[in-house]
PDB file of C-alpha atoms in Angstrom:
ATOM      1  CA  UNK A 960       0.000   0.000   0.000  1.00  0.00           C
ATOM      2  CA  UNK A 961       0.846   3.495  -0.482  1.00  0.00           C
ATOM      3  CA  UNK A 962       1.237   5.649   2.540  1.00  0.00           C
ATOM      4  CA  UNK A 963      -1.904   7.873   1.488  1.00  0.00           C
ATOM      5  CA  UNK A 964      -3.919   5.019   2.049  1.00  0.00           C
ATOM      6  CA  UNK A 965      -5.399   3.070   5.185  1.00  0.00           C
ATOM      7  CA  UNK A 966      -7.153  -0.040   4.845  1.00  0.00           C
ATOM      8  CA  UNK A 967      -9.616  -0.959   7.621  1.00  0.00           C
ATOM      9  CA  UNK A 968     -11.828  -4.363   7.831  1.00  0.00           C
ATOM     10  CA  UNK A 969     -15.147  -4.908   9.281  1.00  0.00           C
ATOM     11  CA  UNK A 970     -17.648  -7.375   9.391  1.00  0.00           C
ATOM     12  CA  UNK A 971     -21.193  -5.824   9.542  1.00  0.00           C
ATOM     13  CA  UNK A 972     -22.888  -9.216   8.403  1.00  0.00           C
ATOM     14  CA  UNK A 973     -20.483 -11.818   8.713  1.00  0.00           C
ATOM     15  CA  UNK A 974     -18.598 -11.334   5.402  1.00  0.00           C
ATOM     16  CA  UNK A 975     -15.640  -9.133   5.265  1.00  0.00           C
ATOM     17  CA  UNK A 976     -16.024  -5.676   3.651  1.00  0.00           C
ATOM     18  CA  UNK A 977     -12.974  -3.760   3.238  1.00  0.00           C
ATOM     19  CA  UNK A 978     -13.054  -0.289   2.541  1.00  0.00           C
ATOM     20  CA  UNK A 979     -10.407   1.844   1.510  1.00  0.00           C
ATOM     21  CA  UNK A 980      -9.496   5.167   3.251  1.00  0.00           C
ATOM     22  CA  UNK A 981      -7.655   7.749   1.292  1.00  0.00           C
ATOM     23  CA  UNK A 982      -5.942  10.036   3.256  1.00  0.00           C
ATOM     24  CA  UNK A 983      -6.596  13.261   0.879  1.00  0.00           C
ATOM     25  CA  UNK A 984      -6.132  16.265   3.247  1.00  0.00           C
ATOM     26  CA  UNK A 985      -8.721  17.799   5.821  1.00  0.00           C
ATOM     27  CA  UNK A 986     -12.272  16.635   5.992  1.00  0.00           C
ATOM     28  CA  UNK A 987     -11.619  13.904   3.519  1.00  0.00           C
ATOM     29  CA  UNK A 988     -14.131  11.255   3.646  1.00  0.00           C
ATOM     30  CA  UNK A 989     -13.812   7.408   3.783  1.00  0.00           C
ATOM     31  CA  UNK A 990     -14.722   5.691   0.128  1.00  0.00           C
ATOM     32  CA  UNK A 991     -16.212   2.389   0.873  1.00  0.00           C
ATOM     33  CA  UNK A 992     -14.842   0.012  -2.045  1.00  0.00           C
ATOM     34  CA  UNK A 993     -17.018  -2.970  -1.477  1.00  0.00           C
ATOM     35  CA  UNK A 994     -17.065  -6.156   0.079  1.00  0.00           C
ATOM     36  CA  UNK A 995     -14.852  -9.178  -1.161  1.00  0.00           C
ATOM     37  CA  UNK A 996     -17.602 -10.975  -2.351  1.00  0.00           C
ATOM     38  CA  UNK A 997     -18.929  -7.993  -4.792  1.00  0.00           C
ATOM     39  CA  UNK A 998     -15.785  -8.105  -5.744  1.00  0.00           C
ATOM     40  CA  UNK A 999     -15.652 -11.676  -6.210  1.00  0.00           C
ATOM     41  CA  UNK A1000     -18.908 -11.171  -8.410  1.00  0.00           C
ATOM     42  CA  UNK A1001     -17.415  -8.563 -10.503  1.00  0.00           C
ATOM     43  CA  UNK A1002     -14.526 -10.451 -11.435  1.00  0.00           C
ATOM     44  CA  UNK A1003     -16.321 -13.477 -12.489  1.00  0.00           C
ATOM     45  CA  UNK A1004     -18.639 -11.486 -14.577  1.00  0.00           C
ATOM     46  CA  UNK A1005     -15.160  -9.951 -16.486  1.00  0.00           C
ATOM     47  CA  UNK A1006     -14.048 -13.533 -16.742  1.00  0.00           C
ATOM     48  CA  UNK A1007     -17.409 -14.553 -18.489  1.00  0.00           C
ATOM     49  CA  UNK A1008     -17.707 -11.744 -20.394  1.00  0.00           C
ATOM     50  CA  UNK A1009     -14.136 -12.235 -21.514  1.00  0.00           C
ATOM     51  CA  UNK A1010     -14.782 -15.596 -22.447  1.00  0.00           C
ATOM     52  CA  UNK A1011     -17.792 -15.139 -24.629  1.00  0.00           C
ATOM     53  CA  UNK A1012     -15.403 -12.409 -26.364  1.00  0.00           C
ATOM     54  CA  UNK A1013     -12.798 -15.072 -26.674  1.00  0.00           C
ATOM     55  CA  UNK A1014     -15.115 -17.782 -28.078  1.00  0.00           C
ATOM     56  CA  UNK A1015     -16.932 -15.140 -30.630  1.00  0.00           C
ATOM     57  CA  UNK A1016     -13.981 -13.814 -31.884  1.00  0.00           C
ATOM     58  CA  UNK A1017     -12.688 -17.805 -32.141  1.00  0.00           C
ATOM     59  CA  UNK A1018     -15.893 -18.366 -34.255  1.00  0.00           C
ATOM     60  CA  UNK A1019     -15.925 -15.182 -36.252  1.00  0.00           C
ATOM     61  CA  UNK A1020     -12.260 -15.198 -37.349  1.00  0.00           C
ATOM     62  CA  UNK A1021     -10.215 -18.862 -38.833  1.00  0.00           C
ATOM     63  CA  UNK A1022      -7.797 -20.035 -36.989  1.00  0.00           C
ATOM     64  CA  UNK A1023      -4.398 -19.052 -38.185  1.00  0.00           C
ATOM     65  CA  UNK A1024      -2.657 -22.350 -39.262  1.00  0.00           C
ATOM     66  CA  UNK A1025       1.135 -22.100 -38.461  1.00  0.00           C
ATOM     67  CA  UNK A1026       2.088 -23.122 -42.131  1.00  0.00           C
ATOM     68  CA  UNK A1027       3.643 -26.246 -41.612  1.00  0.00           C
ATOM     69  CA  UNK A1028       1.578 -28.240 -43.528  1.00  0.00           C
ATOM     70  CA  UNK A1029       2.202 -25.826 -46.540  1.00  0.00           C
ATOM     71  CA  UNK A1030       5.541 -25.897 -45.602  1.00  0.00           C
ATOM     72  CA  UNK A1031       5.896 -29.735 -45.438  1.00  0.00           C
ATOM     73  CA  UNK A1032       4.414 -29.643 -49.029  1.00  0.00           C
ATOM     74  CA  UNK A1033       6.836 -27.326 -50.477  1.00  0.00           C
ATOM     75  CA  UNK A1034       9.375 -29.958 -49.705  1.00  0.00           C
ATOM     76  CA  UNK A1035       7.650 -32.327 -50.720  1.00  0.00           C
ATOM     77  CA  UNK A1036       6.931 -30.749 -54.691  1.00  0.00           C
ATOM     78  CA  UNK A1037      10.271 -30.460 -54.878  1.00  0.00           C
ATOM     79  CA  UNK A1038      11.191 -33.964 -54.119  1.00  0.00           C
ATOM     80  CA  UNK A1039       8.532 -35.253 -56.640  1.00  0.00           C
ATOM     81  CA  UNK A1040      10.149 -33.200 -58.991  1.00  0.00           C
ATOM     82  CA  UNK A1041      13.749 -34.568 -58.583  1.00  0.00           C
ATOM     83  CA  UNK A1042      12.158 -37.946 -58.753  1.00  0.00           C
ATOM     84  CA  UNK A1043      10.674 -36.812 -62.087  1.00  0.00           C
ATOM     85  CA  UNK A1044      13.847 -36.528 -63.175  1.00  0.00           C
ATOM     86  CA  UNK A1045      15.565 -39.218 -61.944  1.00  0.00           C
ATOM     87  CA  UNK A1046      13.478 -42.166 -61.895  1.00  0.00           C
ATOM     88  CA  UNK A1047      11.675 -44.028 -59.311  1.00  0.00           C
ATOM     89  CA  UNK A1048      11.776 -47.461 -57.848  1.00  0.00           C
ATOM     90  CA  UNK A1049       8.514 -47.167 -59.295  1.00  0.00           C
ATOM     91  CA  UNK A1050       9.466 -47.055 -62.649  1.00  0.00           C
ATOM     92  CA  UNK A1051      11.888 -48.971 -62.738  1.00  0.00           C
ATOM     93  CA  UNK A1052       9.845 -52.231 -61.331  1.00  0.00           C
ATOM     94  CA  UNK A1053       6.843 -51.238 -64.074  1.00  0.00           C
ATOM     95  CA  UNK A1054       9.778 -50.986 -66.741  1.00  0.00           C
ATOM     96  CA  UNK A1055      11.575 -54.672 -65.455  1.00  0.00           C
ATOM     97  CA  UNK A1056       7.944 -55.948 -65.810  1.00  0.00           C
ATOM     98  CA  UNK A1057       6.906 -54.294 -69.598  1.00  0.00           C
ATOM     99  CA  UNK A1058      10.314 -56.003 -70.298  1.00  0.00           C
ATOM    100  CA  UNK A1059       9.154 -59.195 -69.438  1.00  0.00           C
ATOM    101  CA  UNK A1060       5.738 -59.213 -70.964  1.00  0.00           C
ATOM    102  CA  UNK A1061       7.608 -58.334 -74.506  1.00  0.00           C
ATOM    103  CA  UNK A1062       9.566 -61.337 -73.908  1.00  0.00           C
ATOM    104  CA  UNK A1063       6.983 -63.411 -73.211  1.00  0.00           C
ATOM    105  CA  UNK A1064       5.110 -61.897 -76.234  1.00  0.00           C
ATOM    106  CA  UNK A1065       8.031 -61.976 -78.789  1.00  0.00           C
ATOM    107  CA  UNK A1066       9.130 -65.231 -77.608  1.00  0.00           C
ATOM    108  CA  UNK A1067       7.199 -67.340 -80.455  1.00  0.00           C
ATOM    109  CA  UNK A1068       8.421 -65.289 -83.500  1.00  0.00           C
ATOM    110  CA  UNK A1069       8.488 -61.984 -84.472  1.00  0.00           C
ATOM    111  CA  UNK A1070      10.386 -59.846 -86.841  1.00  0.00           C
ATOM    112  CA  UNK A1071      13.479 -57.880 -84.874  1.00  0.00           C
ATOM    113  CA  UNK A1072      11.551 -54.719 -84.846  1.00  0.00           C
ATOM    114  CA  UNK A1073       8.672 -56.328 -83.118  1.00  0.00           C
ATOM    115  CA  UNK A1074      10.957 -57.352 -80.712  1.00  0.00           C
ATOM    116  CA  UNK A1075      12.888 -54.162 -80.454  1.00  0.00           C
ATOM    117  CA  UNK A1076       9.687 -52.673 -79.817  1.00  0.00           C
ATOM    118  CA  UNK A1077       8.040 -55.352 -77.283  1.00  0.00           C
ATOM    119  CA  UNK A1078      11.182 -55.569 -75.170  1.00  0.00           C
ATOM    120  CA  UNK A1079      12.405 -52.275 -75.270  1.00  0.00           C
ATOM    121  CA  UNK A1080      10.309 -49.596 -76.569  1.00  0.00           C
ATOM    122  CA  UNK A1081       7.270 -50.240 -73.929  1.00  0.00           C
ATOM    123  CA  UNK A1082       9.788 -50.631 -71.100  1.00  0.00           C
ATOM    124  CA  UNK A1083      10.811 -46.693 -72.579  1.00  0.00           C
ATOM    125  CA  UNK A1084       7.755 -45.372 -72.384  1.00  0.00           C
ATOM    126  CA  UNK A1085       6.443 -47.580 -69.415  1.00  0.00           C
ATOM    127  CA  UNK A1086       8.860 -45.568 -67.578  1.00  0.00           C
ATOM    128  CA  UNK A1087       8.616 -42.223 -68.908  1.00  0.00           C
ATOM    129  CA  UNK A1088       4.704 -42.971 -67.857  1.00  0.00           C
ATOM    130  CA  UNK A1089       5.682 -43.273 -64.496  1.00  0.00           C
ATOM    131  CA  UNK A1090       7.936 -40.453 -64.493  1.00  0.00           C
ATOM    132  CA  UNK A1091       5.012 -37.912 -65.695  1.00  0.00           C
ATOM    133  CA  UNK A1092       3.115 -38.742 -62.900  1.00  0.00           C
ATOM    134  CA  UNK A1093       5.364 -37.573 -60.573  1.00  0.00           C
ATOM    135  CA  UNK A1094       6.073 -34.775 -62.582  1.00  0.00           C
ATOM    136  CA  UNK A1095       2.392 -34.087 -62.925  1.00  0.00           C
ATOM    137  CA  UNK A1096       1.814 -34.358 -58.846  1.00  0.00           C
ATOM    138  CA  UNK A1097       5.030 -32.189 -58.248  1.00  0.00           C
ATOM    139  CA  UNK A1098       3.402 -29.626 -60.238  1.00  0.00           C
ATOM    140  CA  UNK A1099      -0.011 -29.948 -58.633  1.00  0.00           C
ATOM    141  CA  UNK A1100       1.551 -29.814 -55.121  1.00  0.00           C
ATOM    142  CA  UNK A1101       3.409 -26.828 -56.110  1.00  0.00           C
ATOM    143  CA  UNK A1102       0.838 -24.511 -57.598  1.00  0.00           C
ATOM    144  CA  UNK A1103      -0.952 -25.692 -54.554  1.00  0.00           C
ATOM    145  CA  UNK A1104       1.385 -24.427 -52.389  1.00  0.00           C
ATOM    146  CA  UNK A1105       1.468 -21.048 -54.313  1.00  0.00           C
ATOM    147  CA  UNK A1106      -2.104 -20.597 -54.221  1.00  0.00           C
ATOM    148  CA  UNK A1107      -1.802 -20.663 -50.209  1.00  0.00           C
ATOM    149  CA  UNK A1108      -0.728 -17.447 -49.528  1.00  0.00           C
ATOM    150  CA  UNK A1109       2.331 -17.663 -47.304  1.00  0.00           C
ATOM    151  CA  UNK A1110       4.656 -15.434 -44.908  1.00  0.00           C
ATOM    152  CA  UNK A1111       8.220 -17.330 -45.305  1.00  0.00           C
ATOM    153  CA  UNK A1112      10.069 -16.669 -48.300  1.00  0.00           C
ATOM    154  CA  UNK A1113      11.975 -20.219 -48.258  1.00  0.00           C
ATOM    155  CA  UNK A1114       8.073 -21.930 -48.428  1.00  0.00           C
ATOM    156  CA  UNK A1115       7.925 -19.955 -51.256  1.00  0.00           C
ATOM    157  CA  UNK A1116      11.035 -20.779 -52.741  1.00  0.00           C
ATOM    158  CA  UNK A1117      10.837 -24.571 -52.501  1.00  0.00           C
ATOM    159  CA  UNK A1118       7.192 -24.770 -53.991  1.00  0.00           C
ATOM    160  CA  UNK A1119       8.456 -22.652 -57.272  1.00  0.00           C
ATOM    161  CA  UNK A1120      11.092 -25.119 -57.183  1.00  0.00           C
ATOM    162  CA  UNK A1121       8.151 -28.338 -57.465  1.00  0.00           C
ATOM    163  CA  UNK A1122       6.856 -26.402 -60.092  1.00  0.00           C
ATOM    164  CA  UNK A1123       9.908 -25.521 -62.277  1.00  0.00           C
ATOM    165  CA  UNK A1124      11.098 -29.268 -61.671  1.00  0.00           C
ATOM    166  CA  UNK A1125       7.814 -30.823 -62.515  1.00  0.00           C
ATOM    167  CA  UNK A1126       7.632 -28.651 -65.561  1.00  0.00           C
ATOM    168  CA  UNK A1127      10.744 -29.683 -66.688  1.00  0.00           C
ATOM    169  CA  UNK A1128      10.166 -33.185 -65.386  1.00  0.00           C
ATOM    170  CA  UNK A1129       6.957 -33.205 -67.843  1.00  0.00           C
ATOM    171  CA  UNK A1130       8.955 -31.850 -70.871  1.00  0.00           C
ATOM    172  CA  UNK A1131      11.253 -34.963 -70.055  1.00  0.00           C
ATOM    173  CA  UNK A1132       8.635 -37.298 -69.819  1.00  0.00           C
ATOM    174  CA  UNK A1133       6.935 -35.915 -72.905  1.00  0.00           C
ATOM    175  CA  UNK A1134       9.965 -36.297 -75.159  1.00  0.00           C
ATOM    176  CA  UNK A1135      10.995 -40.322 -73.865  1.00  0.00           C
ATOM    177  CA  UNK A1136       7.481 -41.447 -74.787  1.00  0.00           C
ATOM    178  CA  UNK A1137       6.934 -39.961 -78.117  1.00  0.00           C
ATOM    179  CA  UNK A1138      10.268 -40.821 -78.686  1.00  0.00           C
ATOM    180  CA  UNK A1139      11.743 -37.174 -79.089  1.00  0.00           C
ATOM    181  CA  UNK A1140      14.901 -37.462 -77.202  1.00  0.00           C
ATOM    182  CA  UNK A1141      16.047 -40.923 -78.404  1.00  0.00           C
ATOM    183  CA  UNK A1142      14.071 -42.811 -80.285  1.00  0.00           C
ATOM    184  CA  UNK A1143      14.095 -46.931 -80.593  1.00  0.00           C
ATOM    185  CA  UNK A1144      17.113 -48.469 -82.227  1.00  0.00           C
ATOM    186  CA  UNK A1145      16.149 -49.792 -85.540  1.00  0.00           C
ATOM    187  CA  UNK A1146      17.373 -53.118 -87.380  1.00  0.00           C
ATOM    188  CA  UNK A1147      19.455 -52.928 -91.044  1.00  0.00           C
ATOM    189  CA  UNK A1148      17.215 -54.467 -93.444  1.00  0.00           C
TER     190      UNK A1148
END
């Protein structure tokens, strides 16, 4: 307490009521401040009032999502997209297996371009198949991520990144199976 102020208790009906004396020169008079339990009352209605504030602001406004899911998928575009490039475990088991069924195909006869083509040309494009799809989800997670507006630069970064990669990882893709980059050896006739 300050020294300008006296606090005295009384109990007029069994509760305590305090009342708060401030010492403000001659013929000052004594300001009763209440009794605890007024008090008591006063704060609880601040705390409910608060609290329907609280929950009507919670419904009125979204709740602010701390970005690590978009965050999380900004890594992950960019990932797809190196994939894209570099071939999958994926694509490589779909390629092993297109190998096989030309085998199994070609086995009975064939000319050498049929078998060319069987063994090695759907393997090709069995795994530049594979190869767009990840290119094609790296670009759809990155957009994504872009769409989200966002408030760190790196986020940012890494989701243009899944895009430019699974661009470029499409372009790839796009040339293997129409046979643009190298195309199917052929047989002297």
């Amino acid at each position: 307490m300050n020294p300008t102020e006296t606090k005295k208790t009384t109990e007029p009906t069994g509760a305590t009521a305090s009342t708060v004396v401030k010492d403000e020169g001659d013929g000052a008079a004594a300001e009763p401040v209440g009794t605890d339990a007024d008090a008591t009352s006063e704060a609880q209605a601040l705390d409910d009032e608060t609290e329907g504030a609280e929950t009507e602001d919670a419904e009125d406004t979204p709740r602010a999502s701390s970005g690590i899911a978009a965050a999380a998928a900004a890594v992950v575009a960019a990932g797809l997209g190196v994939v894209a490039l570099s071939g999958t475990w994926v694509g490589k088991v779909a390629a092993e297996r297109q190998t096989l069924i030309g085998q199994i195909k070609t086995s009975q006869g064939g000319t050498p371009a049929q078998q060319i083509a069987a063994v090695y040309g759907d393997a090709w494009h069995t795994t530049a198949l594979v190869n767009g799809v990840f290119a094609l989800l790296a670009l759809i997670v990155g957009v994504a991520v872009l769409a989200v507006p966002q408030k760190a630069g790196w986020v940012r970064a890494f989701a243009v990144a899944g895009v430019a990669l699974g661009v470029l990882g499409m372009i790839v893709s796009a040339g293997m199976y129409f046979d643009l980059l190298l195309s199917l050896p052929t047989t002297g006739s």
